[in-house]
Short mmCIF file of C-alpha atoms in Angstrom, two decimals:
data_model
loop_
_atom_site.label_atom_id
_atom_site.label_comp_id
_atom_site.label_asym_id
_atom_site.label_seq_id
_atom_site.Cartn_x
_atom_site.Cartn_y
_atom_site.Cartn_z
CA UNK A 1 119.41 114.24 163.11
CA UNK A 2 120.11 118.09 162.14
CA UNK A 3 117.69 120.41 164.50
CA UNK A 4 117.71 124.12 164.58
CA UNK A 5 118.17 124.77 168.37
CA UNK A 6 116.69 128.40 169.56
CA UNK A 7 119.46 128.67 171.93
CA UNK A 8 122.33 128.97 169.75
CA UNK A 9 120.56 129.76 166.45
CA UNK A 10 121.85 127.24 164.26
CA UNK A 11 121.29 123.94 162.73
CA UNK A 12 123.33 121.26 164.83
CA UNK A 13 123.66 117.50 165.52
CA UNK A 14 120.56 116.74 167.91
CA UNK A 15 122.75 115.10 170.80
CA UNK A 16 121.62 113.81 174.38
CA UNK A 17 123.15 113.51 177.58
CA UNK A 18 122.64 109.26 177.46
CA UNK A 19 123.72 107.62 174.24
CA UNK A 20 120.20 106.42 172.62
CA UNK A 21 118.31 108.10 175.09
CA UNK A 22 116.10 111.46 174.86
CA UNK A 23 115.13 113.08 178.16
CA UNK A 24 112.25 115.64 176.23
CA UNK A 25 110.14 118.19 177.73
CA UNK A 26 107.19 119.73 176.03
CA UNK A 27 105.02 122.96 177.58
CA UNK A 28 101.51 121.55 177.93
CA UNK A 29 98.27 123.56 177.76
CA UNK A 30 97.14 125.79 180.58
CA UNK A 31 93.81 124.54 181.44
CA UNK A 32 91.32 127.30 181.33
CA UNK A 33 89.70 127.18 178.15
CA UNK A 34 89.81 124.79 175.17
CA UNK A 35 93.09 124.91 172.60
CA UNK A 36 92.79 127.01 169.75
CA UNK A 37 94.16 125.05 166.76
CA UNK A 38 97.48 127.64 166.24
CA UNK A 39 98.00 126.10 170.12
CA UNK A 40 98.05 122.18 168.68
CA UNK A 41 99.97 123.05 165.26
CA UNK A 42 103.05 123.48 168.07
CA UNK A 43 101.59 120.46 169.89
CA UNK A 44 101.31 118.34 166.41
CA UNK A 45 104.81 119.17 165.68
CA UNK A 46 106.12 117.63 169.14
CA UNK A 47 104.40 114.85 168.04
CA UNK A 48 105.94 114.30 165.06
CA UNK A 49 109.19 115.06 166.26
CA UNK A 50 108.86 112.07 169.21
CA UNK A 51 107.42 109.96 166.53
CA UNK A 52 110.66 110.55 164.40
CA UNK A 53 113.33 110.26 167.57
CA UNK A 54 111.64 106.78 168.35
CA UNK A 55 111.64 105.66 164.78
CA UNK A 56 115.33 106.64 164.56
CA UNK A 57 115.57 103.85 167.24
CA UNK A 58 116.29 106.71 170.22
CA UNK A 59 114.34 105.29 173.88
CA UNK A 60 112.07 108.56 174.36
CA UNK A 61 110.62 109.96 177.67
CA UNK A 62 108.56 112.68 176.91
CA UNK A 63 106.89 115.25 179.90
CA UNK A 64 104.21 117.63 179.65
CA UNK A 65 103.15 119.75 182.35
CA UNK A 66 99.48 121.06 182.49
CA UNK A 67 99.33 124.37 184.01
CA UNK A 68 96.07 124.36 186.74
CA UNK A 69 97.21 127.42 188.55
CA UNK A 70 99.80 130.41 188.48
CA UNK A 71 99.73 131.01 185.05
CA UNK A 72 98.24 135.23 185.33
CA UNK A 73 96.94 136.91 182.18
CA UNK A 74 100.19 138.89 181.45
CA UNK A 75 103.39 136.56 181.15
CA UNK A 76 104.99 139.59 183.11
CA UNK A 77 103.42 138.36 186.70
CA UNK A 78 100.45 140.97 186.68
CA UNK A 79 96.68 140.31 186.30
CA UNK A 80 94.54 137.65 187.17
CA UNK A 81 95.23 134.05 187.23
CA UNK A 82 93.91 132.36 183.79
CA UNK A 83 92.32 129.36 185.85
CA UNK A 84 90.76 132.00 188.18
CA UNK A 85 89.42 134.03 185.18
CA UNK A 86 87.93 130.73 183.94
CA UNK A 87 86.58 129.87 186.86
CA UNK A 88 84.71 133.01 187.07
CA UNK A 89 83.36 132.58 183.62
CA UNK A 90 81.82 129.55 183.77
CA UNK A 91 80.64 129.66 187.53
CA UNK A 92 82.56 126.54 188.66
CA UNK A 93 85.69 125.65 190.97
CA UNK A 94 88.96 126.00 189.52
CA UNK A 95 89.65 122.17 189.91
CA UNK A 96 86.48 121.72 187.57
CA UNK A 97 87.62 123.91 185.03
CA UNK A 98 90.84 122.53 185.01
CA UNK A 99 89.47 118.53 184.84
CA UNK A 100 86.98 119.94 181.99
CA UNK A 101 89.62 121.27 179.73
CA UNK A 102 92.00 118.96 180.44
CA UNK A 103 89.91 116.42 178.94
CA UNK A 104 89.01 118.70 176.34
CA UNK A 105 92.63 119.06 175.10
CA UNK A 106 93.33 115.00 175.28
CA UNK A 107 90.15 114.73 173.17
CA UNK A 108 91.83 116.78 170.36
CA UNK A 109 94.93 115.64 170.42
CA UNK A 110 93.58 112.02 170.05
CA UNK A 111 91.22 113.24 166.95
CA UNK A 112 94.38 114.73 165.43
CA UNK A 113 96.45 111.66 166.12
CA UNK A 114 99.01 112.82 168.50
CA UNK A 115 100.54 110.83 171.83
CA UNK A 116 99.64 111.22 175.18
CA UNK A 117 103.32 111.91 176.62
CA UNK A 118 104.76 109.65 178.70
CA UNK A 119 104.23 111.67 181.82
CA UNK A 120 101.52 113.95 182.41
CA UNK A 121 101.98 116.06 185.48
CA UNK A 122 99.15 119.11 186.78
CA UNK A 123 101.60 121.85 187.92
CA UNK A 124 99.26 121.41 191.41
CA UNK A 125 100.59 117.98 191.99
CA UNK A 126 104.27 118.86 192.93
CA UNK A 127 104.25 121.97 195.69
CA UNK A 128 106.70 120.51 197.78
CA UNK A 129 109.09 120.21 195.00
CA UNK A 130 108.67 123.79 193.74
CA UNK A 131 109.35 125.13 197.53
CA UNK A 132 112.11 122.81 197.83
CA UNK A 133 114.02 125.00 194.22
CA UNK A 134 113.06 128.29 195.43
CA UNK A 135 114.06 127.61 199.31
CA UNK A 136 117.49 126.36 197.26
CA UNK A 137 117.75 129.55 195.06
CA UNK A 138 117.16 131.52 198.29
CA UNK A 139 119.98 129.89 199.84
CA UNK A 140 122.19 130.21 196.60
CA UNK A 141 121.21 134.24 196.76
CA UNK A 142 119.59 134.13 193.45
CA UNK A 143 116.31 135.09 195.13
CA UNK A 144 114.63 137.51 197.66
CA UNK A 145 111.51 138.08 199.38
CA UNK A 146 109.76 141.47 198.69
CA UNK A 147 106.33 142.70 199.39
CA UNK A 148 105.43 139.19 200.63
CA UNK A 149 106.60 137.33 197.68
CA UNK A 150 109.53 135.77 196.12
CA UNK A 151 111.58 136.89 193.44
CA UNK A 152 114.25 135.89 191.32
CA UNK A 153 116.89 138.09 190.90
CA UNK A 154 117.92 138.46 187.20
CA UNK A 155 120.80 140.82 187.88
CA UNK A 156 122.78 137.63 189.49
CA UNK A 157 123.13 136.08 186.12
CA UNK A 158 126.21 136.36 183.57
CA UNK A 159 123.59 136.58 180.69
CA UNK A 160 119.81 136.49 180.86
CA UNK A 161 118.55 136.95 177.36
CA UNK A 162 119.31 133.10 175.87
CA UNK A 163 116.98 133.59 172.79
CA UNK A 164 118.07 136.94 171.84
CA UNK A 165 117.40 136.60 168.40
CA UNK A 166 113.82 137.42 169.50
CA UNK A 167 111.90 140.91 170.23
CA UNK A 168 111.65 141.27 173.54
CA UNK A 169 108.79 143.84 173.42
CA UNK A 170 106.82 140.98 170.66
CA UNK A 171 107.70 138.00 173.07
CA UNK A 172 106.62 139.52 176.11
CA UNK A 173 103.07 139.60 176.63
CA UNK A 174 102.89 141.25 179.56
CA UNK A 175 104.97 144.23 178.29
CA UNK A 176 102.16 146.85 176.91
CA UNK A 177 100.65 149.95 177.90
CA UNK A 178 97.94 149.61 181.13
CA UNK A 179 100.27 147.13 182.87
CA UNK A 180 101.79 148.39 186.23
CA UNK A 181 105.10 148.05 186.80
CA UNK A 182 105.68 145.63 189.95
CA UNK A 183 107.05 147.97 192.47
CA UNK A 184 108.32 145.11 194.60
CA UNK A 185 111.13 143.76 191.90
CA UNK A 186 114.88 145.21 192.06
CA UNK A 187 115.42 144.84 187.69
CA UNK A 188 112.35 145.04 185.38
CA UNK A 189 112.73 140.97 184.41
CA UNK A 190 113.06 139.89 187.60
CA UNK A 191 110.37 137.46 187.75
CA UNK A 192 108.03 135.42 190.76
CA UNK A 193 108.79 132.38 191.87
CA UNK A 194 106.07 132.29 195.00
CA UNK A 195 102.97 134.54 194.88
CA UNK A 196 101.18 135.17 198.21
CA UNK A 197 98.45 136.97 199.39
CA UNK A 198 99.94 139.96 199.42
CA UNK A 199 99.76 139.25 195.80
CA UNK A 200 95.69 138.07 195.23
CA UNK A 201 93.68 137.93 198.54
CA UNK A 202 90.91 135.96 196.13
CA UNK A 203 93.16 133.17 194.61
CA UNK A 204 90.98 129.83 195.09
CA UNK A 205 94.21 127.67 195.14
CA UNK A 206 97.02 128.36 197.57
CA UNK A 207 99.39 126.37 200.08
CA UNK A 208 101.50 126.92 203.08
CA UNK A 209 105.05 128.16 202.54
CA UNK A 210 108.01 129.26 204.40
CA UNK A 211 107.18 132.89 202.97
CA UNK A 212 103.53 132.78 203.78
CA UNK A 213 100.52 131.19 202.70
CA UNK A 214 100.31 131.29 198.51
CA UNK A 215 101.35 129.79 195.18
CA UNK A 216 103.77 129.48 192.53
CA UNK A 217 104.87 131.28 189.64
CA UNK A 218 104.02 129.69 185.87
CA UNK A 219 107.61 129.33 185.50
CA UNK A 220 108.82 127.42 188.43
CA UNK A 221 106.27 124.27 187.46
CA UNK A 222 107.92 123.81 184.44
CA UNK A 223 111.33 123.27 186.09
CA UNK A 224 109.96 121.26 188.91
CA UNK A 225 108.32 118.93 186.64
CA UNK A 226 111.13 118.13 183.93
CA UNK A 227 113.68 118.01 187.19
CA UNK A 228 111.51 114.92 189.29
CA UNK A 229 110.87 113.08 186.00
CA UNK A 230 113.34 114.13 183.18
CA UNK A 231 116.24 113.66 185.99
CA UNK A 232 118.58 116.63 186.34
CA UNK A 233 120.20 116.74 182.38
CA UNK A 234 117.09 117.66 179.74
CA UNK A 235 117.93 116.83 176.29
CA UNK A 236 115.36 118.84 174.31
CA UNK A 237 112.70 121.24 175.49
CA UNK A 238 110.20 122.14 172.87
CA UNK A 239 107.11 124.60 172.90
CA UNK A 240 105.43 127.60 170.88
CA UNK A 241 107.64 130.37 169.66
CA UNK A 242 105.83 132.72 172.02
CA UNK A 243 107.14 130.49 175.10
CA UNK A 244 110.58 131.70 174.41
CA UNK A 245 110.33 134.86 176.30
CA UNK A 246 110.20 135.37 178.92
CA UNK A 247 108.68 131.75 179.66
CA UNK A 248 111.57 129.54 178.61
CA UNK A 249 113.89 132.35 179.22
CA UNK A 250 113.21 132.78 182.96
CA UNK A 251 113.06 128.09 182.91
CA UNK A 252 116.59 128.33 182.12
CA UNK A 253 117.95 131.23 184.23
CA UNK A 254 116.20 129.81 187.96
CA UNK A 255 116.78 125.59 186.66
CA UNK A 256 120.87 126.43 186.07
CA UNK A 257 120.95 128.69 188.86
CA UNK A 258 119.51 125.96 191.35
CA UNK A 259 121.49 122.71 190.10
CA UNK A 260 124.60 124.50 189.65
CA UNK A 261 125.12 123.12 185.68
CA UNK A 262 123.76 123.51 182.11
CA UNK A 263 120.09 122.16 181.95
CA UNK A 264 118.86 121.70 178.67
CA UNK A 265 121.07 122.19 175.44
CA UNK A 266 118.37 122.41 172.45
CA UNK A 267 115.07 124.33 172.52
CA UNK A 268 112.82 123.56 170.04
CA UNK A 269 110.10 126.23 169.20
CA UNK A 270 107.19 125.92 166.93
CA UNK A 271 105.84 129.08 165.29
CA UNK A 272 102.95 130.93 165.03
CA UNK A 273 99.75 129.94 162.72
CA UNK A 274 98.50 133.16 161.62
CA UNK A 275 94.81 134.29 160.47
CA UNK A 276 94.52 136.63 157.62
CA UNK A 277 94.56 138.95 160.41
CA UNK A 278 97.06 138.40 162.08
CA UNK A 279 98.13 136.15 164.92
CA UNK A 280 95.91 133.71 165.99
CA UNK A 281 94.30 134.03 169.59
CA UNK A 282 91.24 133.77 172.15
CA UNK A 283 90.22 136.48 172.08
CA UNK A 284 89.57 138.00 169.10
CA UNK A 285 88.03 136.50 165.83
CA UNK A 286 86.17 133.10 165.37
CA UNK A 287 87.04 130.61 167.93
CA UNK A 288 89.14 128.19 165.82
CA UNK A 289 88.99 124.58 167.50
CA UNK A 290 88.97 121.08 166.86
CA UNK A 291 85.13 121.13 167.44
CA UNK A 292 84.99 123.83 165.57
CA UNK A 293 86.45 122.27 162.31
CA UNK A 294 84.63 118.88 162.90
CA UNK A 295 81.10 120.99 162.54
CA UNK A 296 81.93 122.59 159.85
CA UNK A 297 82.48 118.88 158.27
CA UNK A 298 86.25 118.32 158.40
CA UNK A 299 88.31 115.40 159.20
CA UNK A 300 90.92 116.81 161.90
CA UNK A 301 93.66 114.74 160.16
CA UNK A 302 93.15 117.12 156.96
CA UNK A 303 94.13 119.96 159.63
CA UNK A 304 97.23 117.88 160.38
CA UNK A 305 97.91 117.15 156.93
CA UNK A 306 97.74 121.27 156.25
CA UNK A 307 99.96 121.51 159.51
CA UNK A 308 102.38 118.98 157.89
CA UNK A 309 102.55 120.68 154.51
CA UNK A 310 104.61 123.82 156.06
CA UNK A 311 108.18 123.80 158.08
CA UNK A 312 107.50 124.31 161.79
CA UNK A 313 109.46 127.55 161.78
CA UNK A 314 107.82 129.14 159.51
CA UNK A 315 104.59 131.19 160.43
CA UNK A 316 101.75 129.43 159.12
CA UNK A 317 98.50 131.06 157.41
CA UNK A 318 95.42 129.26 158.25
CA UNK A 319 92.22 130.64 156.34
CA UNK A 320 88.83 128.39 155.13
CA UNK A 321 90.34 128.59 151.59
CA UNK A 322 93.36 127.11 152.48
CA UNK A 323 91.51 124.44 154.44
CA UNK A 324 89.58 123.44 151.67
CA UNK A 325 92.71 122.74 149.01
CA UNK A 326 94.50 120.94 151.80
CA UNK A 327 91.17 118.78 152.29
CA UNK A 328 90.85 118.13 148.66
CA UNK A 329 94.54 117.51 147.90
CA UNK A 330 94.39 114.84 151.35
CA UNK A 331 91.31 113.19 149.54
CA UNK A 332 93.56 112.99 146.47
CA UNK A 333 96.25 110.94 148.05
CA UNK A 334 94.14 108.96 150.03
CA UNK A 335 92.28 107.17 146.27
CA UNK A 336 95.63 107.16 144.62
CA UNK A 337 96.96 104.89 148.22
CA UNK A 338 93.47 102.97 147.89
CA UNK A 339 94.18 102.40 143.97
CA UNK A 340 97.27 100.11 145.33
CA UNK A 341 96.50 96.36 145.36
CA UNK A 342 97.87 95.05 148.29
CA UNK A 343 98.23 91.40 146.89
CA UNK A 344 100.37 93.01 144.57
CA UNK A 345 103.48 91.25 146.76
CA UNK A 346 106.10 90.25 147.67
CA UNK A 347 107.53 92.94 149.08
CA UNK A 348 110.58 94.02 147.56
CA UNK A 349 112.99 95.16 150.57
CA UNK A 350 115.81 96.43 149.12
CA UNK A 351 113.56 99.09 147.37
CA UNK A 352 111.57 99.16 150.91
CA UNK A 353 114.61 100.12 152.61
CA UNK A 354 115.98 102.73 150.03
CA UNK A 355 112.56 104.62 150.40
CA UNK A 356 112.24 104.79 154.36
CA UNK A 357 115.90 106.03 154.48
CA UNK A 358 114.86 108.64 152.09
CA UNK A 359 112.10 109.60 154.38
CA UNK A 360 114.14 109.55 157.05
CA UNK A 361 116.81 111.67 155.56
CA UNK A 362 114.03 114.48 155.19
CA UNK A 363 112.55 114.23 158.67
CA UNK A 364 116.43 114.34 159.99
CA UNK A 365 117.16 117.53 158.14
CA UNK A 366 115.64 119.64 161.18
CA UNK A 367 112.06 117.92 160.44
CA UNK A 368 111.28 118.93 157.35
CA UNK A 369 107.64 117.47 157.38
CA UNK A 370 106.76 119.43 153.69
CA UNK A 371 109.62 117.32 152.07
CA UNK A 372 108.43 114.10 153.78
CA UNK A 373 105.24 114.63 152.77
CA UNK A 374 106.53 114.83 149.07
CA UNK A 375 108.13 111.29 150.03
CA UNK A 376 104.69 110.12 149.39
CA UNK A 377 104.07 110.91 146.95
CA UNK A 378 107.78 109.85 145.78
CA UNK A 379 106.26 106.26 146.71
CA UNK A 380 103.57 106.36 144.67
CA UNK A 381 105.72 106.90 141.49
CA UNK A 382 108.39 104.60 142.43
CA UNK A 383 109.04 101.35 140.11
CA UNK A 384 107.75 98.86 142.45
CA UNK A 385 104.71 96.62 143.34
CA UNK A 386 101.86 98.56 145.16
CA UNK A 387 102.82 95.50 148.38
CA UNK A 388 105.98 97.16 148.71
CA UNK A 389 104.44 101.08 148.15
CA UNK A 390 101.85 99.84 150.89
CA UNK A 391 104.41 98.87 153.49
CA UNK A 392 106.46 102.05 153.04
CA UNK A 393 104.18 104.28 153.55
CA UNK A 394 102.91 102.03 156.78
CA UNK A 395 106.71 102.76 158.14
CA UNK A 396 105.85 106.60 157.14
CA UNK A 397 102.79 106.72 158.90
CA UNK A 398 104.49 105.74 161.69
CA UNK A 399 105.71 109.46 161.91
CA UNK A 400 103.11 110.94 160.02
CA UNK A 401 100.00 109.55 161.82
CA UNK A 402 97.35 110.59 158.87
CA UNK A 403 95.67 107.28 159.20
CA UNK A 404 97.01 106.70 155.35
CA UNK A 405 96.31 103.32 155.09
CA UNK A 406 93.56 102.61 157.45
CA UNK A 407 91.96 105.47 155.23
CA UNK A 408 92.73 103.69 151.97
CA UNK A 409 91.05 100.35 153.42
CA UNK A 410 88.15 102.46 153.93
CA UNK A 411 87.96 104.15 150.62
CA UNK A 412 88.60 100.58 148.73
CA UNK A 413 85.61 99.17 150.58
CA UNK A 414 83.03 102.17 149.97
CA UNK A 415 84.29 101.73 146.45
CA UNK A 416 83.44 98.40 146.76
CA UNK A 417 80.02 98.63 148.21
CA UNK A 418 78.94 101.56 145.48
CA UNK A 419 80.36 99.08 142.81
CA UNK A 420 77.13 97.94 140.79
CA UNK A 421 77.08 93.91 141.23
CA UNK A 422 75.63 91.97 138.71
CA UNK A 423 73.06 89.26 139.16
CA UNK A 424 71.29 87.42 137.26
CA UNK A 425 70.57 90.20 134.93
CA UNK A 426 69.51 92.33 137.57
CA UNK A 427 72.10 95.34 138.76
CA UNK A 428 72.30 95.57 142.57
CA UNK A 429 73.90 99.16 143.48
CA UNK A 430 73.53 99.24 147.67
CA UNK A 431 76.31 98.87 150.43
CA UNK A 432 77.06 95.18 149.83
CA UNK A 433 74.79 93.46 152.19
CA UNK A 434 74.38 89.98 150.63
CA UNK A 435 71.06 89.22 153.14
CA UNK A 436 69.57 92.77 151.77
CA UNK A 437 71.14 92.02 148.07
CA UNK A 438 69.23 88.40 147.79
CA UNK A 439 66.25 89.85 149.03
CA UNK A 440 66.33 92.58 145.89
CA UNK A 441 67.11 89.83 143.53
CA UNK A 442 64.42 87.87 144.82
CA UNK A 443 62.30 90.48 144.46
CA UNK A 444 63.54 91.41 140.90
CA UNK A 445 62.81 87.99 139.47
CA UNK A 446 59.15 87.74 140.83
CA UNK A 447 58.71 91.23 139.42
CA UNK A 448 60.42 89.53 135.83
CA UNK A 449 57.95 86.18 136.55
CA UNK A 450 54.93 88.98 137.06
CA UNK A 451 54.49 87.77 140.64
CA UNK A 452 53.25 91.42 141.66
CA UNK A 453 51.97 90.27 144.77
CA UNK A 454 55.37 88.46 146.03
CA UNK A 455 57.17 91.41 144.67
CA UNK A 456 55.12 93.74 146.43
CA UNK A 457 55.54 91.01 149.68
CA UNK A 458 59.49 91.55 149.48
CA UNK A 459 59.64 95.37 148.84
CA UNK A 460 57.20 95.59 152.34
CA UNK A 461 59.89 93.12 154.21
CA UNK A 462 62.54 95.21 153.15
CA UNK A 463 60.92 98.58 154.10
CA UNK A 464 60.38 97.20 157.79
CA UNK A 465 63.91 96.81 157.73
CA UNK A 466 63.87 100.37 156.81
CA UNK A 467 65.63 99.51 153.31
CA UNK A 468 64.78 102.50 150.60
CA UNK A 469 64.67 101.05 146.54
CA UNK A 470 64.85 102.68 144.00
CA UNK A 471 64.26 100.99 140.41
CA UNK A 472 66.39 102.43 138.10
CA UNK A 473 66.98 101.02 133.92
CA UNK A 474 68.42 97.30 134.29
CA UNK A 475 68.21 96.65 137.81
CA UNK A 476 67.25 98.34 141.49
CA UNK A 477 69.76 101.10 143.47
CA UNK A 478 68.89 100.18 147.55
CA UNK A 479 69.73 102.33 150.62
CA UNK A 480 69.00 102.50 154.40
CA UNK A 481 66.55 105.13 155.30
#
C-alpha cells in the first residue's frame, strides 16, 4: 500500500514495525454532545482504511480513545472543559453525559456501517498511567510545574512543528482574539499535561496527584492509551485534519520525549467536510447528524456512499442537493446489482481474481475510495456471468460496507412481491402472501360464479385481518392497512 503520511508529506510504502502486523490508533469522539456528520466522514474513512489493511491480509489492532474529561473549549488549554460545558447544559453528571453520547456515537457508526475498534478506552479509565508519563517527563526535564500545574516544555525539543505544512493560526483553535495568554507557560506552545485546581476550582472530575489534586490534559490520554495497548512502536495514527495541530503535534513531542525513540511513523488525517458556508461545526448552522439525515428520510449508507465518492484529503462539500444525487445515483447501482441473477454460475475465478486485484490496486494507491467505487461499476460491465459479478463485489463490500448485496436481495424481492401474479385469470398485485393471495382468488371466483354473498364473506375476513382491496380492470391490487 502507497499512503500519504502528514508527517513527511509524501506518498510512501505504508510499513509497520511487525511484518503483517498494524499497531493503529484512531482519535475517538469527545463525549459531550452527539457527532456532527463532517466528525464521522474522518471516522468512515478509518474504517475503510482498517477494512482495506485486513483485506490485504495485515493482523490489525485498532484503538480509539473516548475523551470523558480534559478536553477544554480552546485546543490551547483555556476555557471550560467540553464535558463540563455539557454537563451544565443538560443538567446531569458528567459521567451521564459522557455514557449518553457515547452510546450515541456507537449508534451512528453502526447505522453507517463502521467497526467498533478493537479497543475502546474512556480517557478516565487510565490515571495512573498518565501520572506515571508525566512523573517520567518530569524526571527527563521535559516538564515543570508552574502555577500549580504541569507543563511541557516545548523549548527542549530539536523540532516541534512535525506537520508544518499546516497554518498554525487555522489549526489552532485556541489561537483567536478573547483568549488569555497562560501566564504560567515559559514558550507560547508549551502545553498541560496535569491541570489542578489552581486551574478550575469547579471541575466535577479530578484525582490525586503528586502535583496536587486535578486532571489531565486532552493530549496526554491519547499517548497513554496507544502506549498500554498499541505497545511502545505505533504504526499508523489517523484522525481529522484539524487534530494535527496542536493535538497530534503536542502526542508526538511528550510520547518521543518519554520513551526515548520514534513513536509513530505515518499520520493519517482526514479532511474537512465543508457546508456551503464554510466549515462544518456545532455551533453554527443546522445540526447535521445521523438522526438528523434519517428524519429527513435517508438511508445513512447513501451518506457513506457520498463520503466514499471523494478522496479523504480533499475538503468535502456537503449540501441537501448534493445529498439527493448521491441518494439517487446509490439507488441506481443498487437495481443494476439486483438485475444480476445469481444462478447465473459458476463462478469464473480467474476473472474473480483479476477484478478484486483491480480493486485492490485502487484502495492501495493511498485509498482512493472514488476510483474503487468506479470498480463497481467496472464489474457491472465486465464480460462475465452476473455469479461471478455477485461474488466480486461481495469481496468489495468487504471494504466498502454499503450493504450492496444484502440491498440487492432486498430490491429483487420487493420487485418480486409488486410483480402482478397471474391466477386463474385473475391478477393478484399485493406483497406475495400466498394465505392472503388464495383468499383474493377465492374471493375473485365467487365474485365470477355471482356468489355476492361469499364474496362479500371473504372481503370481511380479509378486512379483519386489516387487508385493503382494491379491484382494479382484470383482477384485484391488495395491501395492509
Amino acid at each position: 500500500m502507497q499512503l500519504y503520511n502528514s508527517a513527511t508529506h509524501k506518498k510512501e510504502p505504508f510499513q509497520t514495525h511487525t511484518p503483517g502486523h498494524v499497531e493503529m490508533y484512531t482519535c475517538g469522539p469527545t463525549v459531550y454532545h452527539f457527532a456532527h456528520i463532517g466528525n464521522l466522514r474522518s471516522y468512515i474513512m478509518e474504517d475503510v482504511l482498517e477494512k482495506q489493511l485486513r483485506f490485504d491480509g495485515y493482523e490489525v489492532n485498532r484503538v480509539m480513545n473516548i475523551t470523558d474529561v480534559g478536553h477544554l473549549a480552546s485546543d490551547a488549554d483555556e476555557g471550560e472543559d467540553k464535558m463540563l460545558t455539557g454537563a451544565k447544559r443538560e443538567h446531569k453528571s458528567v459521567l451521564e453525559i459522557a455514557q449518553f453520547y457515547t452510546d450515541a456515537f456507537f449508534s451512528d457508526c453502526a447505522k453507517l456501517n463502521i467497526k467498533t475498534p478493537d479497543v475502546v478506552q474512556p480517557a478516565t479509565g487510565l490515571i495512573d498511567e498518565y501520572i506515571q508519563i508525566v512523573s517520567g517527563l518530569m524526571e527527563k526535564g521535559y516538564a515543570y510545574l508552574a502555577g500549580g500545574n504541569v507543563y511541557f516544555d516545548t523549548a527542549k525539543l530539536e523540532r516541534y512543528y512535525v506537520f508544518n505544512d499546516h497554518n498554525e493560526e487555522d489549526l489552532a483553535v485556541g489561537v483567536r482574539e478573547g483568549v488569555e495568554a497562560d501566564s504560567n507557560k515559559r514558550n507560547r506552545n508549551d502545553f498541560v499535561l496535569w491541570f489542578t485546581k489552581s486551574k478550575f476550582e469547579d471541575q466535577a472530575l479530578k484525582w490525586d496527584s503528586p502535583w496536587g489534586v486535578g486532571y489531565p490534559g486532552w493530549h496526554i490520554e491519547c499517548s497513554g492509551i496507544s502506549m498500554k495497548f498499541n505497545g511502545e512502536y505505533l504504526d499508523l495514527h489517523c484522525g481529522g485534519i484539524d487534530n494535527a495541530f496542536p493535538h497530534h503535534t503536542n502526542e508526538i513531542a511528550q510520547s518521543e520525549s518519554y520513551l526515548g525513540h520514534p513513536w509513530c511513523p505515518q499520520w493519517f488525517h482526514v479532511h474537512h467536510l465543508n457546508t456551503e458556508g464554510g466549515k462544518m461545526s456545532k455551533s453554527k448552522g443546522e445540526f447535521l447528524t445521523v438522526s438528523l439525515l434519517e428524519e429527513k428520510g435517508y438511508d445513512p449508507l447513501v451518506y457513506r456512499f457520498f463520503c466514499l465518492q471523494s478522496h479523504y484529503r480533499k475538503a468535502l462539500v456537503f449540501s441537501w442537493e448534493n445529498l439527493d444525487n448521491a441518494a439517487g445515483t446509490f439507488q441506481k447501482l443498487i437495481a443494476r446489482i439486483a438485475a444480476l441473477k445469481p444462478e447465473d454460475g459458476p463462478v469464473e475465478q480467474e476473472q474473480k481474481d483479476a477484478l478484486v486485484e483491480r480493486f485492490k490496486g485502487a484502495l492501495n494507491n493511498d485509498l482512493n475510495t472514488a476510483q474503487a467505487v468506479t470498480c463497481v461499476y467496472d464489474v457491472l460491465k465486465a464480460k462475465t456471468n452476473g455469479a461471478t459479478k455477485l461474488a466480486v463485489l461481495g469481496e468489495y463490500d468487504k471494504v466498502l460496507s454499503l450493504d450492496l448485496l444484502a440491498k440487492a436481495e432486498a430490491k429483487r424481492k420487493e420487485a418480486a412481491k409488486a410483480t402482478a401474479a397471474t391466477q386463474n385469470g385473475c391478477v393478484i398485485t399485493g406483497e406475495g402472501d400466498p394465505a392472503i393471495d388464495a383468499l383474493v382468488l377465492a374471493r375473485f371466483e365467487a365474485k365470477k360464479a355471482k356468489n355476492f354473498a361469499e364474496a362479500d364473506r371473504i372481503r370481511d375476513e380479509l378486512a379483519g385481518q386489516g387487508i385493503v382491496l382494491t379491484d382494479v380492470p382484470g383482477g384485484t391490487k391488495w395491501s395492509r392497512g
